[in-house]
Tab-separated table of C-alpha atoms in Angstrom:
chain	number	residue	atom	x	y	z
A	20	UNK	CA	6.731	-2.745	-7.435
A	21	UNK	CA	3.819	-5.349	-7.627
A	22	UNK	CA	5.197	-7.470	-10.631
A	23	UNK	CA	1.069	-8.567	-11.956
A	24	UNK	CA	0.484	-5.079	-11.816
A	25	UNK	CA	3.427	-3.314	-13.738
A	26	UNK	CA	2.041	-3.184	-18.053
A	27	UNK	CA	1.720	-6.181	-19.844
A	28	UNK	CA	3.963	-4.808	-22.949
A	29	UNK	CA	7.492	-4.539	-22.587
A	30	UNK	CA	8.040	-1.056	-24.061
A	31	UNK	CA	5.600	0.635	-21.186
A	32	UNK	CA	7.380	-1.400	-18.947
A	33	UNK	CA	11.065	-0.070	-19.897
A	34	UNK	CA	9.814	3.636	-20.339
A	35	UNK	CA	8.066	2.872	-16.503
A	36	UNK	CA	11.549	1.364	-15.267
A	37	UNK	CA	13.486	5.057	-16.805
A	38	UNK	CA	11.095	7.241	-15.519
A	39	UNK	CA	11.710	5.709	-12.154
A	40	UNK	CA	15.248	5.532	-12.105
A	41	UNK	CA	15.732	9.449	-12.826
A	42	UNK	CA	12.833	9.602	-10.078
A	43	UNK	CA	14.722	7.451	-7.933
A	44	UNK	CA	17.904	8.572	-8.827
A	45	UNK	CA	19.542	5.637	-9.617
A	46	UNK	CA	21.216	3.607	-12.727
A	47	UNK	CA	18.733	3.430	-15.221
A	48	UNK	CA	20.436	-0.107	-16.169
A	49	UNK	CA	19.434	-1.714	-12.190
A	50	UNK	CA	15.492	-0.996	-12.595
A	51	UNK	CA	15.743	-1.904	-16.220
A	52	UNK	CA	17.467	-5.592	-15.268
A	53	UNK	CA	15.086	-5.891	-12.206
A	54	UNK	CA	11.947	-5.600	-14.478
A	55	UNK	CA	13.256	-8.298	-16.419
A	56	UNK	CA	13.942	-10.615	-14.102
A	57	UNK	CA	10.545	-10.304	-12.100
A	58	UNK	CA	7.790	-12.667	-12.929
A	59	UNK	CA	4.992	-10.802	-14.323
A	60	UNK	CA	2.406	-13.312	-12.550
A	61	UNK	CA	3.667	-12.561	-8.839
A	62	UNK	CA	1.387	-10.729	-6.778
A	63	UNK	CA	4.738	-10.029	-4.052
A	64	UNK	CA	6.214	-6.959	-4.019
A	65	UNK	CA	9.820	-6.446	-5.275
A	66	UNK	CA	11.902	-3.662	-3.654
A	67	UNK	CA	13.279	-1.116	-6.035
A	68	UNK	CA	14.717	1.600	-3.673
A	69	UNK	CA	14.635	1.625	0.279
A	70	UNK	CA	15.083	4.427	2.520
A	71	UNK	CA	13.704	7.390	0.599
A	72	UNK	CA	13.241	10.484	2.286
A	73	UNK	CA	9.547	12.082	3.301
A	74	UNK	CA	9.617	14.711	0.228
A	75	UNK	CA	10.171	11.903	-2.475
A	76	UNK	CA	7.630	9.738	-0.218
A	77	UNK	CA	5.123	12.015	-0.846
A	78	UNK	CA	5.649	13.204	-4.178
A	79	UNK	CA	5.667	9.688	-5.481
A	80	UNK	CA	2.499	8.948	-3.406
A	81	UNK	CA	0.733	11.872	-5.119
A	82	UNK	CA	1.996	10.370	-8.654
A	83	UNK	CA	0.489	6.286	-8.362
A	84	UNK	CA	-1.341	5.890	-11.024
A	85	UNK	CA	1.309	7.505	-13.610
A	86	UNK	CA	3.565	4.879	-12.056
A	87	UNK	CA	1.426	1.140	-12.424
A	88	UNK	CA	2.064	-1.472	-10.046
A	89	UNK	CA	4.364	0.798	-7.734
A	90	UNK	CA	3.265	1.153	-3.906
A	91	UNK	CA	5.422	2.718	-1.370
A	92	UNK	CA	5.557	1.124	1.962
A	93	UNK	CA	6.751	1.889	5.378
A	94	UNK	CA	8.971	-0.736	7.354
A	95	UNK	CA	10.324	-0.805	10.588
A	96	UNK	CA	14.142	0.024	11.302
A	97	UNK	CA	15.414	-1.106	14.141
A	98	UNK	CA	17.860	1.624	16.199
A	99	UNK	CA	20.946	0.937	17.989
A	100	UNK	CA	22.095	2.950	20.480
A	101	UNK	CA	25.582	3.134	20.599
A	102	UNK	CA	25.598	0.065	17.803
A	103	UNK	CA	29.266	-0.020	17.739
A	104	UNK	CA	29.871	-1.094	21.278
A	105	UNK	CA	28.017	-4.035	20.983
A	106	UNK	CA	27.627	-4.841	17.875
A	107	UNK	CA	29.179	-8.508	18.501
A	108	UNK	CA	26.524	-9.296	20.912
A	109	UNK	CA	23.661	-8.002	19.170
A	110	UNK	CA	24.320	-9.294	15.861
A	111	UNK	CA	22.782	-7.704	12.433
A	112	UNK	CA	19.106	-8.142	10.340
A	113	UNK	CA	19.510	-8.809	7.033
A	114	UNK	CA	17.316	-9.044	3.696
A	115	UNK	CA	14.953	-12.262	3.621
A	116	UNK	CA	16.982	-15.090	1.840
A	117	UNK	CA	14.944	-17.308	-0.920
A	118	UNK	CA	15.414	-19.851	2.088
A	119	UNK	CA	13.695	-17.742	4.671
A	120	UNK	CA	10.540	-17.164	2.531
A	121	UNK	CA	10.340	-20.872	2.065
A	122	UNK	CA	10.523	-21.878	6.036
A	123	UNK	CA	8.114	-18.950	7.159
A	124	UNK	CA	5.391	-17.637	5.051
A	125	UNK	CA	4.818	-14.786	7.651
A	126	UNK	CA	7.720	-12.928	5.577
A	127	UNK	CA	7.270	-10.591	3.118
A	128	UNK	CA	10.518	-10.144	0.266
A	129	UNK	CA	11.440	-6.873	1.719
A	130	UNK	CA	11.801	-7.791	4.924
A	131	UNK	CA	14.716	-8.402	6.918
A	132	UNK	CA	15.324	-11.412	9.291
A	133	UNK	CA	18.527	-11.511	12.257
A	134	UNK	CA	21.388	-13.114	11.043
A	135	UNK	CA	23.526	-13.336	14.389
A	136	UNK	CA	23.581	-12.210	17.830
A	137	UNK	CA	20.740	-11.308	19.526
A	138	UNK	CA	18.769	-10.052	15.991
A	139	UNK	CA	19.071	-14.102	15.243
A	140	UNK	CA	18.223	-15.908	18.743
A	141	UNK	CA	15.156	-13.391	19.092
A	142	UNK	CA	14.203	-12.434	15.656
A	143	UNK	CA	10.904	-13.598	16.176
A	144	UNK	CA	10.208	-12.302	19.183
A	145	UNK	CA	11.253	-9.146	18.021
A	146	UNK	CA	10.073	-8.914	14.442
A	147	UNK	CA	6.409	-8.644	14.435
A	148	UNK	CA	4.155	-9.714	11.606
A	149	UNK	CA	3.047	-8.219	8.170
A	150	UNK	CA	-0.178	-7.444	7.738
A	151	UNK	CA	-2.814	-9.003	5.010
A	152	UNK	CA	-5.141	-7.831	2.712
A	153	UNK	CA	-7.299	-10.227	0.469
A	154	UNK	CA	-7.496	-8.335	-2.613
A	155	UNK	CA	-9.684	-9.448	-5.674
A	156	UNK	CA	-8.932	-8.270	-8.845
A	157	UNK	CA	-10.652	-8.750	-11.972
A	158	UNK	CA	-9.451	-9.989	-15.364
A	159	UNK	CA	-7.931	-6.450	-16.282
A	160	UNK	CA	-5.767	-5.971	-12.733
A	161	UNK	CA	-8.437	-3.247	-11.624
A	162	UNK	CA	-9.447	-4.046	-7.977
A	163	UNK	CA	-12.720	-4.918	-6.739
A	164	UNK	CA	-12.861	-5.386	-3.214
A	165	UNK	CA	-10.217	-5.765	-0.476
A	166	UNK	CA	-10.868	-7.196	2.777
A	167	UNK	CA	-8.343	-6.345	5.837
A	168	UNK	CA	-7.125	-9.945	7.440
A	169	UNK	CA	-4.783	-8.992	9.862
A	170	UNK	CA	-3.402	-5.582	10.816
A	171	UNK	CA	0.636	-4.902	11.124
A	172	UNK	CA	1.884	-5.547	14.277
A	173	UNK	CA	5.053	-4.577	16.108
A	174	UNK	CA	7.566	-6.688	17.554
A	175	UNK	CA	8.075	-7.150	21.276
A	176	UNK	CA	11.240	-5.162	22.996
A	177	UNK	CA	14.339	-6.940	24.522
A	178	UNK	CA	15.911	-5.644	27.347
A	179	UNK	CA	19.224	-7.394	27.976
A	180	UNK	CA	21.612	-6.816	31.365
A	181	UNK	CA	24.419	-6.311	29.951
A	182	UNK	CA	26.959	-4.226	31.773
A	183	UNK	CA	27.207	-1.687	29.433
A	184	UNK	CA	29.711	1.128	31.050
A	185	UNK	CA	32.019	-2.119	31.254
A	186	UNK	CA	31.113	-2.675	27.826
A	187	UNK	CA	31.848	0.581	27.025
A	188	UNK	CA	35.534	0.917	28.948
A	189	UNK	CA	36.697	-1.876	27.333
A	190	UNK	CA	36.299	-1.299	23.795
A	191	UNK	CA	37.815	2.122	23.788
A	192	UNK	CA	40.869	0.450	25.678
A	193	UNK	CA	41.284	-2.026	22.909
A	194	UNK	CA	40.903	0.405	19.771
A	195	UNK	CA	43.461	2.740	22.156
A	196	UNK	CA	45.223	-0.720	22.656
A	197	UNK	CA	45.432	-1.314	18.993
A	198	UNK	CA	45.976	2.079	17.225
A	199	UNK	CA	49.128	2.501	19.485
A	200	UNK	CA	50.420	-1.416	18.209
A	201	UNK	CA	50.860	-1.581	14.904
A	202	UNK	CA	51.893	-5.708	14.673
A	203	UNK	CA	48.435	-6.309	16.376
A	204	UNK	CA	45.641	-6.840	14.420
A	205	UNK	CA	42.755	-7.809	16.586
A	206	UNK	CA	42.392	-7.726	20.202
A	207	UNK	CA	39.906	-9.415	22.931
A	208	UNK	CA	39.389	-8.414	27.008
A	209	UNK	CA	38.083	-11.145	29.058
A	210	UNK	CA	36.286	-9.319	32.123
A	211	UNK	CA	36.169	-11.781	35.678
Protein backbone atom coordinates (compact mmCIF):
# COMPACT_ATOMS: atom_id res chain seq x y z
CA UNK A 1 0.00 0.00 0.00
CA UNK A 2 1.14 3.65 -0.84
CA UNK A 3 0.01 5.35 2.51
CA UNK A 4 -0.73 9.25 0.47
CA UNK A 5 -2.67 7.31 -1.77
CA UNK A 6 -5.04 5.04 0.40
CA UNK A 7 -8.73 7.59 1.09
CA UNK A 8 -8.48 10.47 3.08
CA UNK A 9 -11.64 9.38 5.40
CA UNK A 10 -11.25 6.78 7.80
CA UNK A 11 -14.42 4.76 7.11
CA UNK A 12 -13.22 4.08 3.21
CA UNK A 13 -10.10 3.35 4.64
CA UNK A 14 -11.38 0.49 7.18
CA UNK A 15 -13.96 -0.93 4.57
CA UNK A 16 -10.52 -0.85 2.02
CA UNK A 17 -8.40 -2.62 4.90
CA UNK A 18 -11.64 -5.64 5.19
CA UNK A 19 -12.03 -6.04 1.75
CA UNK A 20 -8.36 -6.80 1.57
CA UNK A 21 -7.96 -8.98 4.33
CA UNK A 22 -10.77 -11.55 3.05
CA UNK A 23 -8.83 -10.89 -0.38
CA UNK A 24 -5.71 -11.57 1.23
CA UNK A 25 -6.86 -13.99 3.47
CA UNK A 26 -5.69 -12.82 6.50
CA UNK A 27 -6.94 -11.33 10.08
CA UNK A 28 -9.04 -8.61 9.32
CA UNK A 29 -7.65 -7.03 12.77
CA UNK A 30 -3.56 -6.94 11.14
CA UNK A 31 -4.58 -4.70 7.96
CA UNK A 32 -6.99 -2.81 10.11
CA UNK A 33 -3.97 -1.91 12.86
CA UNK A 34 -1.48 -1.42 9.91
CA UNK A 35 -3.72 1.33 8.33
CA UNK A 36 -3.65 3.02 11.48
CA UNK A 37 -0.38 3.15 12.18
CA UNK A 38 0.83 4.33 8.60
CA UNK A 39 1.32 7.98 8.03
CA UNK A 40 -1.09 9.13 5.55
CA UNK A 41 1.62 11.71 4.09
CA UNK A 42 4.30 8.92 3.13
CA UNK A 43 4.75 8.37 -0.38
CA UNK A 44 6.81 4.65 0.68
CA UNK A 45 5.17 1.69 0.27
CA UNK A 46 4.11 -0.46 3.29
CA UNK A 47 3.98 -4.26 2.81
CA UNK A 48 0.67 -5.84 3.59
CA UNK A 49 1.13 -9.49 2.35
CA UNK A 50 4.33 -11.04 0.62
CA UNK A 51 4.57 -14.06 -1.36
CA UNK A 52 1.20 -14.32 -3.08
CA UNK A 53 0.75 -16.71 -5.67
CA UNK A 54 0.40 -15.77 -9.70
CA UNK A 55 -3.61 -16.29 -9.67
CA UNK A 56 -4.16 -13.73 -6.72
CA UNK A 57 -1.25 -11.60 -8.52
CA UNK A 58 -3.26 -11.21 -11.30
CA UNK A 59 -6.62 -10.97 -10.10
CA UNK A 60 -5.65 -8.18 -7.79
CA UNK A 61 -3.76 -6.49 -10.71
CA UNK A 62 -6.97 -6.56 -12.78
CA UNK A 63 -8.89 -4.97 -9.60
CA UNK A 64 -6.40 -1.47 -8.84
CA UNK A 65 -8.47 1.04 -8.93
CA UNK A 66 -11.32 -0.67 -6.63
CA UNK A 67 -8.38 -1.05 -4.26
CA UNK A 68 -6.68 2.91 -3.88
CA UNK A 69 -3.19 3.23 -3.09
CA UNK A 70 -2.45 -0.65 -3.43
CA UNK A 71 0.38 -1.72 -6.05
CA UNK A 72 1.70 -5.15 -6.24
CA UNK A 73 5.34 -5.54 -6.74
CA UNK A 74 7.76 -8.19 -7.64
CA UNK A 75 11.04 -8.71 -5.47
CA UNK A 76 13.81 -10.84 -5.76
CA UNK A 77 14.19 -14.13 -3.56
CA UNK A 78 17.24 -15.36 -3.22
CA UNK A 79 17.52 -19.54 -3.57
CA UNK A 80 19.59 -21.81 -1.63
CA UNK A 81 20.54 -24.86 -2.80
CA UNK A 82 20.78 -27.27 -0.28
CA UNK A 83 20.27 -24.16 2.42
CA UNK A 84 20.53 -26.45 5.28
CA UNK A 85 24.08 -27.57 4.79
CA UNK A 86 25.40 -24.34 4.97
CA UNK A 87 23.30 -22.32 6.37
CA UNK A 88 26.04 -21.19 9.11
CA UNK A 89 28.27 -19.94 6.47
CA UNK A 90 25.90 -18.23 4.38
CA UNK A 91 24.00 -16.48 6.90
CA UNK A 92 20.18 -15.14 6.37
CA UNK A 93 18.46 -11.64 4.67
CA UNK A 94 16.19 -10.13 6.69
CA UNK A 95 13.45 -7.22 6.53
CA UNK A 96 15.07 -3.58 6.36
CA UNK A 97 15.40 -2.33 10.05
CA UNK A 98 14.28 1.54 10.75
CA UNK A 99 18.23 1.67 11.12
CA UNK A 100 18.99 0.37 7.68
CA UNK A 101 16.69 2.89 5.89
CA UNK A 102 18.44 5.62 7.77
CA UNK A 103 22.26 4.55 6.75
CA UNK A 104 21.32 3.75 3.00
CA UNK A 105 18.65 5.50 1.15
CA UNK A 106 19.08 2.97 -1.79
CA UNK A 107 16.53 0.73 0.37
CA UNK A 108 13.15 0.49 -0.11
CA UNK A 109 10.80 -0.74 3.34
CA UNK A 110 10.17 -4.05 1.81
CA UNK A 111 13.33 -4.97 1.20
CA UNK A 112 15.51 -7.26 2.89
CA UNK A 113 19.22 -6.65 3.85
CA UNK A 114 21.92 -9.85 5.10
CA UNK A 115 22.06 -10.17 8.58
CA UNK A 116 25.07 -12.75 8.92
CA UNK A 117 27.23 -14.90 6.96
CA UNK A 118 27.88 -14.34 3.64
CA UNK A 119 24.14 -12.46 3.00
CA UNK A 120 25.89 -9.72 5.55
CA UNK A 121 29.72 -9.41 4.34
CA UNK A 122 28.33 -9.21 0.61
CA UNK A 123 24.92 -7.83 0.85
CA UNK A 124 25.78 -5.16 -1.31
CA UNK A 125 27.43 -6.77 -3.73
CA UNK A 126 24.74 -9.02 -4.02
CA UNK A 127 21.60 -6.97 -3.54
CA UNK A 128 21.18 -4.78 -6.46
CA UNK A 129 19.33 -1.49 -6.46
CA UNK A 130 15.60 -0.36 -6.61
CA UNK A 131 14.57 1.39 -9.27
CA UNK A 132 13.06 5.20 -9.36
CA UNK A 133 10.34 6.87 -10.75
CA UNK A 134 9.75 10.72 -10.27
CA UNK A 135 6.13 10.86 -10.07
CA UNK A 136 4.12 14.23 -9.90
CA UNK A 137 0.92 14.26 -8.59
CA UNK A 138 -1.47 16.94 -8.35
CA UNK A 139 -3.44 18.33 -5.41
CA UNK A 140 -6.11 15.43 -5.62
CA UNK A 141 -3.35 12.29 -5.70
CA UNK A 142 -4.20 11.79 -9.54
CA UNK A 143 -0.85 11.49 -11.44
CA UNK A 144 0.43 13.67 -14.02
CA UNK A 145 3.56 12.65 -15.36
CA UNK A 146 6.20 10.08 -14.31
CA UNK A 147 9.62 10.12 -15.45
CA UNK A 148 11.80 6.71 -15.23
CA UNK A 149 15.27 7.61 -13.19
CA UNK A 150 16.86 4.51 -12.89
CA UNK A 151 15.77 1.02 -13.93
CA UNK A 152 15.92 -2.15 -11.32
CA UNK A 153 18.95 -3.81 -11.37
CA UNK A 154 20.10 -7.22 -10.21
CA UNK A 155 22.68 -8.05 -7.85
CA UNK A 156 26.01 -9.58 -8.79
CA UNK A 157 26.49 -13.61 -8.08
CA UNK A 158 28.98 -15.06 -5.48
CA UNK A 159 30.64 -18.06 -6.11
CA UNK A 160 32.40 -19.31 -2.98
CA UNK A 161 35.00 -22.59 -2.87
CA UNK A 162 33.75 -24.16 -0.39
CA UNK A 163 34.22 -27.89 -0.25
CA UNK A 164 30.87 -28.75 -0.35
CA UNK A 165 30.74 -32.85 -0.51
CA UNK A 166 32.94 -32.31 2.77
CA UNK A 167 30.41 -29.98 3.79
CA UNK A 168 27.93 -32.25 3.07
CA UNK A 169 29.57 -35.62 4.90
CA UNK A 170 29.94 -33.90 7.85
CA UNK A 171 26.70 -32.59 8.74
CA UNK A 172 24.83 -35.79 8.20
CA UNK A 173 27.55 -37.44 10.56
CA UNK A 174 26.76 -34.98 13.26
CA UNK A 175 22.77 -35.05 13.08
CA UNK A 176 23.55 -39.17 12.87
CA UNK A 177 26.08 -38.26 15.72
CA UNK A 178 23.45 -36.54 17.70
CA UNK A 179 20.10 -38.38 17.17
CA UNK A 180 21.92 -41.60 18.42
CA UNK A 181 23.23 -39.37 21.87
CA UNK A 182 20.66 -38.21 23.67
CA UNK A 183 22.93 -36.11 26.60
CA UNK A 184 24.41 -34.17 23.56
CA UNK A 185 22.93 -31.24 22.51
CA UNK A 186 25.05 -29.62 19.89
CA UNK A 187 27.91 -30.90 18.06
CA UNK A 188 30.93 -29.30 15.87
CA UNK A 189 33.64 -31.26 13.27
CA UNK A 190 36.79 -29.47 12.78
CA UNK A 191 38.10 -30.73 9.23
CA UNK A 192 42.41 -30.49 8.87
Amino acid sequence: IVPMDLPKDRLSRDRLAIDLAKILKVPEILILERFTKINLAEVNPVLLKENINRDLALFLETRLNDFPGMVIKKNAVRQYIDGSYFSHILGYTSKVSESDLRKDSNFSSIDYVGKLGIEQVYDKYIRGLNGVIEMEIDSVSRLKKEKRLRDDSSGNDVVLTIDSALQRKITDVLHLQLKNTSSAKGASAVAL
